[in-house]
PDB file of C-alpha atoms in Angstrom:
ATOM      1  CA  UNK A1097     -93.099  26.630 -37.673  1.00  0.00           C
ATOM      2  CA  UNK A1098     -89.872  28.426 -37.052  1.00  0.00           C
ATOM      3  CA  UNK A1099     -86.144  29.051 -38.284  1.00  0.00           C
ATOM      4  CA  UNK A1100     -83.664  29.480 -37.053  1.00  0.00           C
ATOM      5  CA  UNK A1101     -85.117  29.673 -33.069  1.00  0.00           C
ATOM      6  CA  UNK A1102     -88.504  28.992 -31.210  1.00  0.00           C
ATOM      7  CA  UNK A1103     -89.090  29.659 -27.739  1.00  0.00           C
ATOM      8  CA  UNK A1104     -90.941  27.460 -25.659  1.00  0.00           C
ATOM      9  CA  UNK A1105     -92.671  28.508 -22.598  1.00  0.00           C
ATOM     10  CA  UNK A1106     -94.028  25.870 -19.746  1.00  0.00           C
ATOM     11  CA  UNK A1107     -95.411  26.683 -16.230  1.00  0.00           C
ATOM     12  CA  UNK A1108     -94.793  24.125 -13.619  1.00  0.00           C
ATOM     13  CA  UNK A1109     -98.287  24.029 -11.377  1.00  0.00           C
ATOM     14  CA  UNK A1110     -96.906  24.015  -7.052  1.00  0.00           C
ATOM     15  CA  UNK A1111     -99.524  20.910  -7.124  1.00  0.00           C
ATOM     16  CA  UNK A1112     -96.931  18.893  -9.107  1.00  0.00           C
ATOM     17  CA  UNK A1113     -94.498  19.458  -6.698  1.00  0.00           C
ATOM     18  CA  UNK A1114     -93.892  16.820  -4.458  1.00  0.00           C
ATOM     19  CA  UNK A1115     -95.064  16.931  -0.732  1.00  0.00           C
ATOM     20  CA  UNK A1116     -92.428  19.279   1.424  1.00  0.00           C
ATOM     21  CA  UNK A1117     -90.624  19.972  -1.476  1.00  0.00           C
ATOM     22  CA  UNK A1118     -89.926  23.332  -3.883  1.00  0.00           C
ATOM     23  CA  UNK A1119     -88.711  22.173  -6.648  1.00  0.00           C
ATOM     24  CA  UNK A1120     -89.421  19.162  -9.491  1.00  0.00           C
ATOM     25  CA  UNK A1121     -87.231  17.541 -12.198  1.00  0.00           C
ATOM     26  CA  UNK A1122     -87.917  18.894 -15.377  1.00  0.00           C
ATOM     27  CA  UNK A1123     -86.742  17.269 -18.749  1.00  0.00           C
ATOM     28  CA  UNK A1124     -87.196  19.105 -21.598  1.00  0.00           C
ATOM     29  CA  UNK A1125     -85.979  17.493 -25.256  1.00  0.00           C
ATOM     30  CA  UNK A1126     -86.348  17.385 -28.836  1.00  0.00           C
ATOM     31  CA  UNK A1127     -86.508  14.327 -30.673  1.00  0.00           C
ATOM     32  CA  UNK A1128     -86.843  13.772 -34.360  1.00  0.00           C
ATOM     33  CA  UNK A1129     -89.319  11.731 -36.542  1.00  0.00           C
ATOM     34  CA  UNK A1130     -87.306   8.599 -36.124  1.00  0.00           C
ATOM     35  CA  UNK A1131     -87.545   9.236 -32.154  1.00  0.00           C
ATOM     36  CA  UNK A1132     -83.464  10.188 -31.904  1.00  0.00           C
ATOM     37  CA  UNK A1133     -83.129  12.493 -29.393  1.00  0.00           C
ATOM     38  CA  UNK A1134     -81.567  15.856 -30.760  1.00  0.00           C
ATOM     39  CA  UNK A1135     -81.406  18.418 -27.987  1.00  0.00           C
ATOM     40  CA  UNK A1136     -82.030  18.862 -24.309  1.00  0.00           C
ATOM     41  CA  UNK A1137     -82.910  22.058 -23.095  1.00  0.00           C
ATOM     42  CA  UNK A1138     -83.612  21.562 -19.691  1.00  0.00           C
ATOM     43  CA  UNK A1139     -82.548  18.647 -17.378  1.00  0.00           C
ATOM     44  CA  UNK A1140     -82.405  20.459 -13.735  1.00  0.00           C
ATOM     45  CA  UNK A1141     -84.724  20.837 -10.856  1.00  0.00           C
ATOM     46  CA  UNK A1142     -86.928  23.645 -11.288  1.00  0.00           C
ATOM     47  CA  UNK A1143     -89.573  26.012  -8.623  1.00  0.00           C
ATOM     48  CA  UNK A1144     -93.004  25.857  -9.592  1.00  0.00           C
ATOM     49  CA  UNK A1145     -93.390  29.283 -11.788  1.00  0.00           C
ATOM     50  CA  UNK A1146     -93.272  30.029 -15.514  1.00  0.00           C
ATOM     51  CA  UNK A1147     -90.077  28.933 -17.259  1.00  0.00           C
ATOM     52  CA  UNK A1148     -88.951  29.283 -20.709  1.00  0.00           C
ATOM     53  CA  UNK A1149     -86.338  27.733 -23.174  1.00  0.00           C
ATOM     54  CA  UNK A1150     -85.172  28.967 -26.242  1.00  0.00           C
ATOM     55  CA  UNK A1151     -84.466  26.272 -28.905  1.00  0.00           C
ATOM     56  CA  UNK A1152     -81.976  27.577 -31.464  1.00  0.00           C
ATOM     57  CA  UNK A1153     -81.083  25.608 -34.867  1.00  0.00           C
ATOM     58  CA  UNK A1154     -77.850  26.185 -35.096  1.00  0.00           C
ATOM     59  CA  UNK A1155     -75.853  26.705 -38.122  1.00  0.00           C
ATOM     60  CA  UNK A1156     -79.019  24.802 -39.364  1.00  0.00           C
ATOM     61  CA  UNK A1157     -77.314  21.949 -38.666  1.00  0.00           C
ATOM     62  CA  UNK A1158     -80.951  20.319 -38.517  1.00  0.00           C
ATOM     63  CA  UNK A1159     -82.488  19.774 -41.576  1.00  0.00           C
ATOM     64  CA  UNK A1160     -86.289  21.349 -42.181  1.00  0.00           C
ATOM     65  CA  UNK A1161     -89.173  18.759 -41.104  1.00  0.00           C
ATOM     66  CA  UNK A1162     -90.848  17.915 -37.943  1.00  0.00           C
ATOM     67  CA  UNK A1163     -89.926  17.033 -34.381  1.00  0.00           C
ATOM     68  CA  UNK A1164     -91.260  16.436 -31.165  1.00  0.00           C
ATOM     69  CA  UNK A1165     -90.733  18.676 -28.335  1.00  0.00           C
ATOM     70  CA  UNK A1166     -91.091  16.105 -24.871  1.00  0.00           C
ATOM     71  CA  UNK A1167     -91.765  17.644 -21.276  1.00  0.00           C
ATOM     72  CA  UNK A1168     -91.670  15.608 -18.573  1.00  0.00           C
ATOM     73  CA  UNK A1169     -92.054  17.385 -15.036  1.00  0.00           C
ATOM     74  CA  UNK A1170     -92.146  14.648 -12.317  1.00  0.00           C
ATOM     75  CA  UNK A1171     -95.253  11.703 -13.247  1.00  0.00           C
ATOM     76  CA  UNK A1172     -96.339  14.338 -16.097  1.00  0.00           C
ATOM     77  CA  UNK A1173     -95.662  14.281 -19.706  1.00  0.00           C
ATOM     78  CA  UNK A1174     -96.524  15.999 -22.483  1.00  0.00           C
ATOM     79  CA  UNK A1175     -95.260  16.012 -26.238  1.00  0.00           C
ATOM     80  CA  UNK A1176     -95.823  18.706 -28.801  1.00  0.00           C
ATOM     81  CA  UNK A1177     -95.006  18.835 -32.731  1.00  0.00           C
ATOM     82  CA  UNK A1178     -92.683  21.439 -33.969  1.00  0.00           C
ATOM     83  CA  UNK A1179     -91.596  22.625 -38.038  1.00  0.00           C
ATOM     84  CA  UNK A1180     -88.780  23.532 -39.078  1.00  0.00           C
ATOM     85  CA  UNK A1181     -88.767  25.552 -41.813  1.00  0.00           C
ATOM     86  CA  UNK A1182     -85.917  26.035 -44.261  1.00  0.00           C
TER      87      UNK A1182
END
């Protein structure tokens, strides 16, 4: 649970890095309940280390409940919950 800011920490393994390369595309969003995409806080090529993202809400312009945070690093994909709190 957070408000008004979470931070949200993800380490990119080198063996999901394709062959001869240094970096992967990451995508990194939030999507509500309804599966509307809210924020993206990463879409870039990134090195295989420890990243993080900070998610801020805003002028809470979202209202409290859950959401889904996606990461998607190359053929890998993971989703997580996340509460806002008001």
């Amino acid at each position: 649970p957070f408000n008004p800011e979470t931070t949200i920490s993800y380490t990119i393994a080198p063996s999901v890095l394709p062959i001869g390369k240094t970096s992967v595309l990451v995508n990194l969003k939030v999507y509500d309940v309804l599966g509307r995409e809210v924020a993206v806080l990463v879409n870039e090529e990134q090195k295989a280390v420890t990243h993080y993202s900070t998610f801020f809400n805003l002028n809470s312009s979202l209202s409290g409940g859950v959401y889904f945070c996606r990461l998607t690093v190359g053929n890998y994909s993971e989703t997580t919950k996340m509460i806002i709190l008001k």
